[in-house]
Every structure is written in C-alpha cells, then in structure tokens.
Amino acid sequence: MASQLPDYTIRLMKKEEIPEVLDIWRETQLSEGTHSLDTWFSFDPEGFYVAVTNDGEILGVCAGVLQSEDLAFIGLYVVKSSYQRKGIGKRIWDTVMERVGLRNAGVNPVPEQLANYRDRAGFGIQTSWCSVVCIARDILTSELCTNIPGLEIQVLKPDDDIIDEVTVYDADVYGFSRRNLVKLLCEEGDSITVAAITVGERKVCGYGCIKENIKGNALVGPLYADETDIAELILYYLIKAFPLAESRGVTMMTIDCNQSAIDMTEKLGFFKEPGIARLYTKEEVNVKFEKVFGQHNLNFSVF
C-alpha cells in the first residue's frame, strides 16, 4: 500500500545508515554481501546517495561508484516499496548522474527495465554478452580441481606483503588500478579472500572471495584466474573454508562470453537464471574476459 509522501531531501549516505539501506535492498530479493556496502562505501564514500525524511527515515538509495577517473558504475538503485512511483527514484538517480558527469557509466538493468535504461536513460550501448547469476544448493565439489603442483592457496590479510601483487593482478584483469579495493576486500566482515600463488616465485595466478549473502547462502565474487583449473582450485578452497557454502549453497555471477566459466558452473550443478544485459553510456569496457570466472559485484563493479 502506498504511503503519503513526507518531506525529504537527497544527500550523501552516512556510514551508519548502511544497515537501513541494506534492509531496503532486501525488498528486491536480490543478492548482496552482508558487509559489501561497507567495503564499497570505504572505496568511494561520495558514490552513495539516499532520499531521507526530516525524521531520518531513508526512502530510497542509489550508488554511482567511480571505478576510475573516467568510469563509473550505477547500482543499488531502490526505493521502499511503499514510496515507489512518487518521483523519489528519479530525484536520487538524477543526483547520482550529476555526480557521474561526463564519465562513461555502466549499469546492469533488471530485464524488465532494460528498454528504459537503454532507450530513455542514456545507456544506449548494449554489450553482446550478459551477466549470468548462477545458484547451487548442493555443489558437486568432487568435480573441482583440488590440487595443482607448484601452486598454493593463501588466505589474504590486509597487511600481507602479497596484497600489492594481488592488486597488480586485479589491475591486469581490468586494465586499470582499483587502488586499495583488494585490501578493503580482505577487511570485509563475514568473508574470506584467498589468492593462488606459485611456490617459490610467489607469482599471483588468481584470487577470489566468498562472503555471506543477505539471502542466507554464500556469495562468491570476485573469482579471477589465469586458467579454469586455477579458478576451480580457488573455488574449492573457498567453499571448504566457508561452512555456509556447503550448508546453504552458493550464488555467483559469471559472464556468458567466458565459456570456460559457464562450463565450470554447469559441471558443478549450478542453476542459471536468465541473463542480465550490460549497458554503457559512452563505450563498452573490455577487460580480460577469459580471467573473469566470477564477477566481483553486480551493484558496484564493472566485473
């Protein structure tokens, strides 16, 4: 039932408002890490806007996180169900897009809103590939690679010397540096981040993270690796190190232009939801797709 619209303003989100914002996002019944907002807020605190009443009630939220100086990503766009269709969403959206300015921007629209974003909101460039949400209640871990000679899995801590090398690896996948994001990811609550590293040379060959999902299961992302076997080894370690994954299942988001990633999820018994289109305002962003086995986040990250 619609509620009478109170007076409200649009402003930057405060850190202490994250739990309330996450509760609003739960209304969408979509995935998000229980502490992912903390990580991304620390990464770009000026990228989150809320509609808030004079009494402090948050009515809606939208994020426009800067990936680099010339690229932003739009997500976490939601208005409380009781206050929808009252113009709140458009006001938040316009404020976020004003912050984005002339930068290229990407978005993952829900399928029913694809035409609105592509044809009317300025996100006119649609990629040939889609994001795919993959869900498994019981993962066939016996099908995963469990050992690669000369390669070890290391749980990452924020002050580890190897963090700098993982950050360089991340930048190689993306084509630009995401600054301190890997370190922030290692600090995220209810999560484990690991890297695959060669013995002796200490070369990073991939890394991944698993965390608690607000939907009650485990959420994997990112999962980047040089090869499928390395991606499987990282995933195997993450699942075994995170009891929630085996007791409640796993959700991960991959891309259908990486056939090796799709094949891996199918082999492990994941159910695939309909593809989610990727749109941009200026130009498509190309990364090393062959290394993206699991996307970092559909709300805040390009991949």
PDB file of C-alpha atoms in Angstrom:
ATOM      1  CA  MET A   1       0.000   0.000   0.000  1.00  0.00           C
ATOM      2  CA  ALA A   2       1.336   3.428  -0.975  1.00  0.00           C
ATOM      3  CA  SER A   3       2.184   5.848   1.828  1.00  0.00           C
ATOM      4  CA  GLN A   4       1.701   9.591   1.953  1.00  0.00           C
ATOM      5  CA  LEU A   5       4.898  11.250   0.796  1.00  0.00           C
ATOM      6  CA  PRO A   6       6.722  13.094   3.612  1.00  0.00           C
ATOM      7  CA  ASP A   7       9.191  15.911   3.084  1.00  0.00           C
ATOM      8  CA  TYR A   8      12.604  14.545   2.161  1.00  0.00           C
ATOM      9  CA  THR A   9      15.987  15.567   0.845  1.00  0.00           C
ATOM     10  CA  ILE A  10      18.634  13.882  -1.316  1.00  0.00           C
ATOM     11  CA  ARG A  11      22.080  13.724   0.240  1.00  0.00           C
ATOM     12  CA  LEU A  12      25.161  11.539   0.597  1.00  0.00           C
ATOM     13  CA  MET A  13      24.648   8.366   2.584  1.00  0.00           C
ATOM     14  CA  LYS A  14      26.282   8.152   6.000  1.00  0.00           C
ATOM     15  CA  LYS A  15      28.193   5.055   7.068  1.00  0.00           C
ATOM     16  CA  GLU A  16      25.867   4.448   9.998  1.00  0.00           C
ATOM     17  CA  GLU A  17      22.932   4.270   7.556  1.00  0.00           C
ATOM     18  CA  ILE A  18      24.287   1.205   5.762  1.00  0.00           C
ATOM     19  CA  PRO A  19      22.187  -1.319   7.766  1.00  0.00           C
ATOM     20  CA  GLU A  20      18.956   0.565   6.970  1.00  0.00           C
ATOM     21  CA  VAL A  21      19.921   0.852   3.304  1.00  0.00           C
ATOM     22  CA  LEU A  22      20.660  -2.874   3.182  1.00  0.00           C
ATOM     23  CA  ASP A  23      17.212  -3.588   4.644  1.00  0.00           C
ATOM     24  CA  ILE A  24      15.647  -1.602   1.794  1.00  0.00           C
ATOM     25  CA  TRP A  25      17.725  -3.545  -0.735  1.00  0.00           C
ATOM     26  CA  ARG A  26      16.397  -6.785   0.772  1.00  0.00           C
ATOM     27  CA  GLU A  27      12.973  -5.818  -0.598  1.00  0.00           C
ATOM     28  CA  THR A  28      14.302  -6.508  -4.114  1.00  0.00           C
ATOM     29  CA  GLN A  29      15.052 -10.132  -3.131  1.00  0.00           C
ATOM     30  CA  LEU A  30      18.377  -9.774  -4.939  1.00  0.00           C
ATOM     31  CA  SER A  31      21.782 -10.814  -3.626  1.00  0.00           C
ATOM     32  CA  GLU A  32      24.323  -8.669  -1.813  1.00  0.00           C
ATOM     33  CA  GLY A  33      27.044  -9.374   0.707  1.00  0.00           C
ATOM     34  CA  THR A  34      26.166  -8.682   4.333  1.00  0.00           C
ATOM     35  CA  HIS A  35      29.134  -6.297   4.572  1.00  0.00           C
ATOM     36  CA  SER A  36      29.774  -5.442   0.917  1.00  0.00           C
ATOM     37  CA  LEU A  37      28.313  -1.958   1.293  1.00  0.00           C
ATOM     38  CA  ASP A  38      30.874  -1.189   3.979  1.00  0.00           C
ATOM     39  CA  THR A  39      33.660  -2.147   1.571  1.00  0.00           C
ATOM     40  CA  TRP A  40      32.386  -0.108  -1.357  1.00  0.00           C
ATOM     41  CA  PHE A  41      31.487   2.853   0.847  1.00  0.00           C
ATOM     42  CA  SER A  42      35.072   2.906   2.079  1.00  0.00           C
ATOM     43  CA  PHE A  43      36.241   2.705  -1.543  1.00  0.00           C
ATOM     44  CA  ASP A  44      34.086   5.645  -2.712  1.00  0.00           C
ATOM     45  CA  PRO A  45      32.127   7.341   0.113  1.00  0.00           C
ATOM     46  CA  GLU A  46      30.853  10.048  -2.247  1.00  0.00           C
ATOM     47  CA  GLY A  47      29.229   7.479  -4.517  1.00  0.00           C
ATOM     48  CA  PHE A  48      26.155   6.696  -2.371  1.00  0.00           C
ATOM     49  CA  TYR A  49      23.057   8.903  -2.219  1.00  0.00           C
ATOM     50  CA  VAL A  50      19.883   8.495  -0.194  1.00  0.00           C
ATOM     51  CA  ALA A  51      16.464  10.091  -0.036  1.00  0.00           C
ATOM     52  CA  VAL A  52      15.876  10.802   3.651  1.00  0.00           C
ATOM     53  CA  THR A  53      12.991  12.398   5.540  1.00  0.00           C
ATOM     54  CA  ASN A  54      13.316  15.141   8.152  1.00  0.00           C
ATOM     55  CA  ASP A  55      12.871  12.401  10.770  1.00  0.00           C
ATOM     56  CA  GLY A  56      15.799  10.419   9.349  1.00  0.00           C
ATOM     57  CA  GLU A  57      13.856   7.661   7.581  1.00  0.00           C
ATOM     58  CA  ILE A  58      15.557   6.521   4.384  1.00  0.00           C
ATOM     59  CA  LEU A  59      13.129   6.198   1.498  1.00  0.00           C
ATOM     60  CA  GLY A  60      15.499   5.160  -1.278  1.00  0.00           C
ATOM     61  CA  VAL A  61      19.101   4.825  -2.393  1.00  0.00           C
ATOM     62  CA  CYS A  62      21.275   4.771  -5.487  1.00  0.00           C
ATOM     63  CA  ALA A  63      25.023   4.350  -5.924  1.00  0.00           C
ATOM     64  CA  GLY A  64      27.341   5.638  -8.611  1.00  0.00           C
ATOM     65  CA  VAL A  65      30.747   4.239  -7.664  1.00  0.00           C
ATOM     66  CA  LEU A  66      33.763   5.597  -9.525  1.00  0.00           C
ATOM     67  CA  GLN A  67      35.842   2.720 -10.864  1.00  0.00           C
ATOM     68  CA  SER A  68      38.474   5.117 -12.206  1.00  0.00           C
ATOM     69  CA  GLU A  69      38.760   8.779 -13.122  1.00  0.00           C
ATOM     70  CA  ASP A  70      36.688   8.284 -16.270  1.00  0.00           C
ATOM     71  CA  LEU A  71      34.421   5.334 -15.440  1.00  0.00           C
ATOM     72  CA  ALA A  72      31.509   4.906 -13.023  1.00  0.00           C
ATOM     73  CA  PHE A  73      29.131   2.068 -12.244  1.00  0.00           C
ATOM     74  CA  ILE A  74      25.498   2.512 -11.220  1.00  0.00           C
ATOM     75  CA  GLY A  75      23.698   0.155  -8.847  1.00  0.00           C
ATOM     76  CA  LEU A  76      21.896  -0.349  -5.540  1.00  0.00           C
ATOM     77  CA  TYR A  77      19.017   1.620  -7.064  1.00  0.00           C
ATOM     78  CA  VAL A  78      15.903   1.031  -4.991  1.00  0.00           C
ATOM     79  CA  VAL A  79      13.034   2.900  -3.333  1.00  0.00           C
ATOM     80  CA  LYS A  80      10.996   1.478  -0.475  1.00  0.00           C
ATOM     81  CA  SER A  81       8.017  -0.336  -1.940  1.00  0.00           C
ATOM     82  CA  SER A  82       5.541   1.848  -0.025  1.00  0.00           C
ATOM     83  CA  TYR A  83       7.038   5.026  -1.559  1.00  0.00           C
ATOM     84  CA  GLN A  84       7.509   3.948  -5.162  1.00  0.00           C
ATOM     85  CA  ARG A  85       6.064   5.854  -8.142  1.00  0.00           C
ATOM     86  CA  LYS A  86       6.260   9.181  -6.326  1.00  0.00           C
ATOM     87  CA  GLY A  87       9.296  10.617  -8.098  1.00  0.00           C
ATOM     88  CA  ILE A  88      11.788   9.716  -5.376  1.00  0.00           C
ATOM     89  CA  GLY A  89      13.783   7.361  -7.553  1.00  0.00           C
ATOM     90  CA  LYS A  90      14.194   9.898 -10.336  1.00  0.00           C
ATOM     91  CA  ARG A  91      15.481  12.538  -7.936  1.00  0.00           C
ATOM     92  CA  ILE A  92      18.098  10.181  -6.493  1.00  0.00           C
ATOM     93  CA  TRP A  93      19.024   8.962  -9.969  1.00  0.00           C
ATOM     94  CA  ASP A  94      19.453  12.494 -11.296  1.00  0.00           C
ATOM     95  CA  THR A  95      21.694  13.366  -8.341  1.00  0.00           C
ATOM     96  CA  VAL A  96      23.885  10.309  -8.901  1.00  0.00           C
ATOM     97  CA  MET A  97      24.143  11.003 -12.631  1.00  0.00           C
ATOM     98  CA  GLU A  98      25.088  14.609 -11.910  1.00  0.00           C
ATOM     99  CA  ARG A  99      27.955  13.262  -9.826  1.00  0.00           C
ATOM    100  CA  VAL A 100      28.944  10.874 -12.629  1.00  0.00           C
ATOM    101  CA  GLY A 101      29.035  13.812 -15.032  1.00  0.00           C
ATOM    102  CA  LEU A 102      30.653  13.206 -18.415  1.00  0.00           C
ATOM    103  CA  ARG A 103      32.285   9.931 -17.386  1.00  0.00           C
ATOM    104  CA  ASN A 104      31.413   6.690 -19.089  1.00  0.00           C
ATOM    105  CA  ALA A 105      28.993   4.743 -16.880  1.00  0.00           C
ATOM    106  CA  GLY A 106      27.812   1.146 -16.774  1.00  0.00           C
ATOM    107  CA  VAL A 107      24.712  -0.492 -15.340  1.00  0.00           C
ATOM    108  CA  ASN A 108      23.146  -3.958 -15.033  1.00  0.00           C
ATOM    109  CA  PRO A 109      19.405  -3.357 -15.514  1.00  0.00           C
ATOM    110  CA  VAL A 110      16.899  -5.943 -14.399  1.00  0.00           C
ATOM    111  CA  PRO A 111      15.400  -7.485 -17.556  1.00  0.00           C
ATOM    112  CA  GLU A 112      12.042  -5.720 -17.261  1.00  0.00           C
ATOM    113  CA  GLN A 113      13.781  -2.314 -17.164  1.00  0.00           C
ATOM    114  CA  LEU A 114      16.271  -2.926 -19.987  1.00  0.00           C
ATOM    115  CA  ALA A 115      14.424  -0.818 -22.559  1.00  0.00           C
ATOM    116  CA  ASN A 116      14.013   2.087 -20.140  1.00  0.00           C
ATOM    117  CA  TYR A 117      17.729   2.295 -19.401  1.00  0.00           C
ATOM    118  CA  ARG A 118      18.851   1.667 -22.985  1.00  0.00           C
ATOM    119  CA  ASP A 119      16.345   3.782 -24.875  1.00  0.00           C
ATOM    120  CA  ARG A 120      15.438   6.556 -22.442  1.00  0.00           C
ATOM    121  CA  ALA A 121      18.074   6.897 -19.710  1.00  0.00           C
ATOM    122  CA  GLY A 122      21.122   7.423 -21.900  1.00  0.00           C
ATOM    123  CA  PHE A 123      22.661   3.941 -21.565  1.00  0.00           C
ATOM    124  CA  GLY A 124      22.473   3.257 -25.281  1.00  0.00           C
ATOM    125  CA  ILE A 125      25.399   0.878 -25.692  1.00  0.00           C
ATOM    126  CA  GLN A 126      24.487  -2.752 -25.053  1.00  0.00           C
ATOM    127  CA  THR A 127      27.173  -5.422 -24.966  1.00  0.00           C
ATOM    128  CA  SER A 128      26.924  -8.683 -26.865  1.00  0.00           C
ATOM    129  CA  TRP A 129      27.333 -10.631 -23.622  1.00  0.00           C
ATOM    130  CA  CYS A 130      25.252 -10.901 -20.453  1.00  0.00           C
ATOM    131  CA  SER A 131      25.890 -11.432 -16.763  1.00  0.00           C
ATOM    132  CA  VAL A 132      24.571 -14.769 -15.525  1.00  0.00           C
ATOM    133  CA  VAL A 133      23.501 -15.362 -11.921  1.00  0.00           C
ATOM    134  CA  CYS A 134      24.323 -18.955 -11.002  1.00  0.00           C
ATOM    135  CA  ILE A 135      22.864 -20.648  -7.924  1.00  0.00           C
ATOM    136  CA  ALA A 136      23.584 -24.078  -6.435  1.00  0.00           C
ATOM    137  CA  ARG A 137      22.131 -25.612  -3.305  1.00  0.00           C
ATOM    138  CA  ASP A 138      24.490 -28.574  -3.383  1.00  0.00           C
ATOM    139  CA  ILE A 139      27.760 -28.055  -5.227  1.00  0.00           C
ATOM    140  CA  LEU A 140      29.493 -31.061  -6.724  1.00  0.00           C
ATOM    141  CA  THR A 141      32.862 -30.249  -5.170  1.00  0.00           C
ATOM    142  CA  SER A 142      34.118 -33.691  -6.193  1.00  0.00           C
ATOM    143  CA  GLU A 143      34.180 -32.318  -9.750  1.00  0.00           C
ATOM    144  CA  LEU A 144      36.545 -29.471  -8.833  1.00  0.00           C
ATOM    145  CA  CYS A 145      40.302 -29.409  -9.259  1.00  0.00           C
ATOM    146  CA  THR A 146      41.712 -29.837  -5.750  1.00  0.00           C
ATOM    147  CA  ASN A 147      45.467 -29.692  -6.313  1.00  0.00           C
ATOM    148  CA  ILE A 148      47.874 -28.104  -8.781  1.00  0.00           C
ATOM    149  CA  PRO A 149      51.561 -28.965  -8.283  1.00  0.00           C
ATOM    150  CA  GLY A 150      53.622 -25.862  -7.624  1.00  0.00           C
ATOM    151  CA  LEU A 151      50.604 -23.772  -6.660  1.00  0.00           C
ATOM    152  CA  GLU A 152      49.369 -22.888  -3.188  1.00  0.00           C
ATOM    153  CA  ILE A 153      46.307 -21.109  -1.830  1.00  0.00           C
ATOM    154  CA  GLN A 154      46.918 -18.330   0.683  1.00  0.00           C
ATOM    155  CA  VAL A 155      44.256 -16.689   2.826  1.00  0.00           C
ATOM    156  CA  LEU A 156      44.769 -12.946   2.465  1.00  0.00           C
ATOM    157  CA  LYS A 157      45.031 -10.490   5.321  1.00  0.00           C
ATOM    158  CA  PRO A 158      45.085  -6.698   4.841  1.00  0.00           C
ATOM    159  CA  ASP A 159      48.723  -6.362   5.942  1.00  0.00           C
ATOM    160  CA  ASP A 160      50.105  -9.277   3.880  1.00  0.00           C
ATOM    161  CA  ASP A 161      53.065  -8.446   1.651  1.00  0.00           C
ATOM    162  CA  ILE A 162      51.372 -10.259  -1.242  1.00  0.00           C
ATOM    163  CA  ILE A 163      48.449  -7.779  -1.270  1.00  0.00           C
ATOM    164  CA  ASP A 164      50.366  -5.453  -3.577  1.00  0.00           C
ATOM    165  CA  GLU A 165      50.874  -8.285  -6.061  1.00  0.00           C
ATOM    166  CA  VAL A 166      47.190  -9.222  -5.910  1.00  0.00           C
ATOM    167  CA  THR A 167      46.319  -5.577  -6.574  1.00  0.00           C
ATOM    168  CA  VAL A 168      48.602  -5.650  -9.633  1.00  0.00           C
ATOM    169  CA  TYR A 169      46.870  -8.854 -10.776  1.00  0.00           C
ATOM    170  CA  ASP A 170      43.475  -7.210 -10.367  1.00  0.00           C
ATOM    171  CA  ALA A 171      44.661  -4.238 -12.437  1.00  0.00           C
ATOM    172  CA  ASP A 172      45.874  -6.605 -15.160  1.00  0.00           C
ATOM    173  CA  VAL A 173      42.384  -8.122 -15.398  1.00  0.00           C
ATOM    174  CA  TYR A 174      40.700  -4.713 -15.548  1.00  0.00           C
ATOM    175  CA  GLY A 175      43.232  -2.652 -17.456  1.00  0.00           C
ATOM    176  CA  PHE A 176      43.297  -0.079 -14.661  1.00  0.00           C
ATOM    177  CA  SER A 177      44.080   0.002 -10.950  1.00  0.00           C
ATOM    178  CA  ARG A 178      41.253  -0.222  -8.432  1.00  0.00           C
ATOM    179  CA  ARG A 179      43.592   1.273  -5.854  1.00  0.00           C
ATOM    180  CA  ASN A 180      43.025  -0.092  -2.339  1.00  0.00           C
ATOM    181  CA  LEU A 181      39.989  -2.246  -3.140  1.00  0.00           C
ATOM    182  CA  VAL A 182      41.749  -5.595  -2.692  1.00  0.00           C
ATOM    183  CA  LYS A 183      42.918  -4.553   0.780  1.00  0.00           C
ATOM    184  CA  LEU A 184      39.389  -3.392   1.654  1.00  0.00           C
ATOM    185  CA  LEU A 185      38.017  -6.706   0.419  1.00  0.00           C
ATOM    186  CA  CYS A 186      40.338  -8.542   2.798  1.00  0.00           C
ATOM    187  CA  GLU A 187      38.930  -6.464   5.684  1.00  0.00           C
ATOM    188  CA  GLU A 188      35.282  -7.210   4.812  1.00  0.00           C
ATOM    189  CA  GLY A 189      33.251  -8.887   7.531  1.00  0.00           C
ATOM    190  CA  ASP A 190      31.745 -12.362   7.075  1.00  0.00           C
ATOM    191  CA  SER A 191      34.121 -13.122   4.209  1.00  0.00           C
ATOM    192  CA  ILE A 192      37.309 -14.932   3.212  1.00  0.00           C
ATOM    193  CA  THR A 193      39.619 -13.804   0.409  1.00  0.00           C
ATOM    194  CA  VAL A 194      42.341 -16.056  -0.991  1.00  0.00           C
ATOM    195  CA  ALA A 195      44.944 -15.953  -3.745  1.00  0.00           C
ATOM    196  CA  ALA A 196      46.521 -18.688  -5.857  1.00  0.00           C
ATOM    197  CA  ILE A 197      50.301 -18.218  -5.737  1.00  0.00           C
ATOM    198  CA  THR A 198      53.163 -20.163  -7.308  1.00  0.00           C
ATOM    199  CA  VAL A 199      55.530 -21.813  -4.858  1.00  0.00           C
ATOM    200  CA  GLY A 200      58.966 -20.234  -4.863  1.00  0.00           C
ATOM    201  CA  GLU A 201      58.407 -17.459  -7.401  1.00  0.00           C
ATOM    202  CA  ARG A 202      55.367 -16.187  -5.474  1.00  0.00           C
ATOM    203  CA  LYS A 203      53.523 -15.177  -8.626  1.00  0.00           C
ATOM    204  CA  VAL A 204      49.797 -14.474  -8.294  1.00  0.00           C
ATOM    205  CA  CYS A 205      47.729 -16.577 -10.722  1.00  0.00           C
ATOM    206  CA  GLY A 206      44.263 -15.648  -9.456  1.00  0.00           C
ATOM    207  CA  TYR A 207      42.236 -14.676  -6.420  1.00  0.00           C
ATOM    208  CA  GLY A 208      38.730 -14.969  -5.078  1.00  0.00           C
ATOM    209  CA  CYS A 209      36.394 -14.084  -2.242  1.00  0.00           C
ATOM    210  CA  ILE A 210      33.437 -15.765  -0.563  1.00  0.00           C
ATOM    211  CA  LYS A 211      31.063 -13.987   1.800  1.00  0.00           C
ATOM    212  CA  GLU A 212      27.710 -14.256   3.478  1.00  0.00           C
ATOM    213  CA  ASN A 213      24.793 -13.313   1.237  1.00  0.00           C
ATOM    214  CA  ILE A 214      21.821 -11.378   2.641  1.00  0.00           C
ATOM    215  CA  LYS A 215      19.672 -14.164   1.145  1.00  0.00           C
ATOM    216  CA  GLY A 216      21.179 -16.641   3.606  1.00  0.00           C
ATOM    217  CA  ASN A 217      23.617 -18.580   1.442  1.00  0.00           C
ATOM    218  CA  ALA A 218      27.215 -17.895   0.398  1.00  0.00           C
ATOM    219  CA  LEU A 219      28.145 -15.400  -2.312  1.00  0.00           C
ATOM    220  CA  VAL A 220      31.296 -15.829  -4.408  1.00  0.00           C
ATOM    221  CA  GLY A 221      32.910 -12.835  -6.062  1.00  0.00           C
ATOM    222  CA  PRO A 222      35.275 -11.873  -7.381  1.00  0.00           C
ATOM    223  CA  LEU A 223      36.776 -15.034  -8.840  1.00  0.00           C
ATOM    224  CA  TYR A 224      39.572 -14.174 -11.263  1.00  0.00           C
ATOM    225  CA  ALA A 225      42.096 -16.714 -12.528  1.00  0.00           C
ATOM    226  CA  ASP A 226      44.563 -17.369 -15.354  1.00  0.00           C
ATOM    227  CA  GLU A 227      43.053 -20.764 -16.150  1.00  0.00           C
ATOM    228  CA  THR A 228      39.989 -22.868 -15.406  1.00  0.00           C
ATOM    229  CA  ASP A 229      41.888 -25.312 -13.171  1.00  0.00           C
ATOM    230  CA  ILE A 230      43.135 -22.418 -11.031  1.00  0.00           C
ATOM    231  CA  ALA A 231      39.615 -20.964 -10.795  1.00  0.00           C
ATOM    232  CA  GLU A 232      38.336 -24.379  -9.683  1.00  0.00           C
ATOM    233  CA  LEU A 233      41.095 -24.734  -7.089  1.00  0.00           C
ATOM    234  CA  ILE A 234      40.299 -21.297  -5.632  1.00  0.00           C
ATOM    235  CA  LEU A 235      36.573 -22.073  -5.600  1.00  0.00           C
ATOM    236  CA  TYR A 236      37.174 -25.436  -3.926  1.00  0.00           C
ATOM    237  CA  TYR A 237      39.208 -23.800  -1.175  1.00  0.00           C
ATOM    238  CA  LEU A 238      36.650 -21.038  -0.647  1.00  0.00           C
ATOM    239  CA  ILE A 239      33.776 -23.500  -0.318  1.00  0.00           C
ATOM    240  CA  LYS A 240      35.661 -25.755   2.098  1.00  0.00           C
ATOM    241  CA  ALA A 241      36.804 -22.773   4.192  1.00  0.00           C
ATOM    242  CA  PHE A 242      33.308 -21.285   4.467  1.00  0.00           C
ATOM    243  CA  PRO A 243      30.820 -23.687   6.098  1.00  0.00           C
ATOM    244  CA  LEU A 244      27.789 -21.689   4.946  1.00  0.00           C
ATOM    245  CA  ALA A 245      28.610 -22.630   1.339  1.00  0.00           C
ATOM    246  CA  GLU A 246      28.123 -26.339   1.943  1.00  0.00           C
ATOM    247  CA  SER A 247      25.204 -25.981   4.339  1.00  0.00           C
ATOM    248  CA  ARG A 248      23.168 -23.354   2.430  1.00  0.00           C
ATOM    249  CA  GLY A 249      24.602 -23.278  -1.087  1.00  0.00           C
ATOM    250  CA  VAL A 250      26.350 -20.696  -3.260  1.00  0.00           C
ATOM    251  CA  THR A 251      25.441 -17.835  -5.573  1.00  0.00           C
ATOM    252  CA  MET A 252      27.950 -16.443  -8.058  1.00  0.00           C
ATOM    253  CA  MET A 253      27.728 -14.197 -11.090  1.00  0.00           C
ATOM    254  CA  THR A 254      29.653 -15.010 -14.228  1.00  0.00           C
ATOM    255  CA  ILE A 255      29.640 -13.762 -17.830  1.00  0.00           C
ATOM    256  CA  ASP A 256      28.423 -15.760 -20.808  1.00  0.00           C
ATOM    257  CA  CYS A 257      31.343 -14.627 -23.009  1.00  0.00           C
ATOM    258  CA  ASN A 258      33.666 -16.751 -20.865  1.00  0.00           C
ATOM    259  CA  GLN A 259      32.612 -20.221 -21.946  1.00  0.00           C
ATOM    260  CA  SER A 260      35.076 -21.851 -19.544  1.00  0.00           C
ATOM    261  CA  ALA A 261      33.313 -20.153 -16.636  1.00  0.00           C
ATOM    262  CA  ILE A 262      29.899 -21.243 -17.908  1.00  0.00           C
ATOM    263  CA  ASP A 263      31.140 -24.813 -18.379  1.00  0.00           C
ATOM    264  CA  MET A 264      32.537 -24.814 -14.837  1.00  0.00           C
ATOM    265  CA  THR A 265      29.236 -23.755 -13.272  1.00  0.00           C
ATOM    266  CA  GLU A 266      27.319 -26.307 -15.312  1.00  0.00           C
ATOM    267  CA  LYS A 267      29.713 -29.074 -14.271  1.00  0.00           C
ATOM    268  CA  LEU A 268      29.211 -28.138 -10.630  1.00  0.00           C
ATOM    269  CA  GLY A 269      25.409 -28.248 -10.840  1.00  0.00           C
ATOM    270  CA  PHE A 270      24.626 -24.532 -10.761  1.00  0.00           C
ATOM    271  CA  PHE A 271      21.216 -23.354 -11.942  1.00  0.00           C
ATOM    272  CA  LYS A 272      21.468 -20.375 -14.291  1.00  0.00           C
ATOM    273  CA  GLU A 273      18.988 -17.526 -14.127  1.00  0.00           C
ATOM    274  CA  PRO A 274      18.127 -15.517 -17.293  1.00  0.00           C
ATOM    275  CA  GLY A 275      20.970 -13.300 -18.478  1.00  0.00           C
ATOM    276  CA  ILE A 276      21.285  -9.688 -17.318  1.00  0.00           C
ATOM    277  CA  ALA A 277      22.280  -7.194 -20.001  1.00  0.00           C
ATOM    278  CA  ARG A 278      25.192  -4.774 -19.588  1.00  0.00           C
ATOM    279  CA  LEU A 279      24.737  -1.199 -20.765  1.00  0.00           C
ATOM    280  CA  TYR A 280      27.094   1.776 -21.023  1.00  0.00           C
ATOM    281  CA  THR A 281      26.628   5.451 -21.774  1.00  0.00           C
ATOM    282  CA  LYS A 282      29.678   6.035 -23.987  1.00  0.00           C
ATOM    283  CA  GLU A 283      31.581   2.889 -24.860  1.00  0.00           C
ATOM    284  CA  GLU A 284      31.897  -0.743 -23.908  1.00  0.00           C
ATOM    285  CA  VAL A 285      34.565  -1.574 -21.343  1.00  0.00           C
ATOM    286  CA  ASN A 286      36.719  -4.517 -22.373  1.00  0.00           C
ATOM    287  CA  VAL A 287      38.716  -6.454 -19.810  1.00  0.00           C
ATOM    288  CA  LYS A 288      40.423  -9.841 -19.852  1.00  0.00           C
ATOM    289  CA  PHE A 289      37.122 -11.689 -20.004  1.00  0.00           C
ATOM    290  CA  GLU A 290      38.896 -15.050 -20.069  1.00  0.00           C
ATOM    291  CA  LYS A 291      40.083 -14.436 -16.489  1.00  0.00           C
ATOM    292  CA  VAL A 292      36.660 -13.469 -15.110  1.00  0.00           C
ATOM    293  CA  PHE A 293      35.102 -16.647 -13.690  1.00  0.00           C
ATOM    294  CA  GLY A 294      33.009 -14.822 -11.111  1.00  0.00           C
ATOM    295  CA  GLN A 295      32.141 -11.128 -11.128  1.00  0.00           C
ATOM    296  CA  HIS A 296      33.029  -9.016  -8.123  1.00  0.00           C
ATOM    297  CA  ASN A 297      29.636  -7.358  -7.647  1.00  0.00           C
ATOM    298  CA  LEU A 298      26.655  -6.529  -9.869  1.00  0.00           C
ATOM    299  CA  ASN A 299      25.846  -3.324  -7.961  1.00  0.00           C
ATOM    300  CA  PHE A 300      29.221  -1.641  -7.693  1.00  0.00           C
ATOM    301  CA  SER A 301      31.761  -3.207 -10.034  1.00  0.00           C
ATOM    302  CA  VAL A 302      32.224  -3.375 -13.799  1.00  0.00           C
ATOM    303  CA  PHE A 303      33.308  -7.024 -13.451  1.00  0.00           C
TER     304      PHE A 303
END
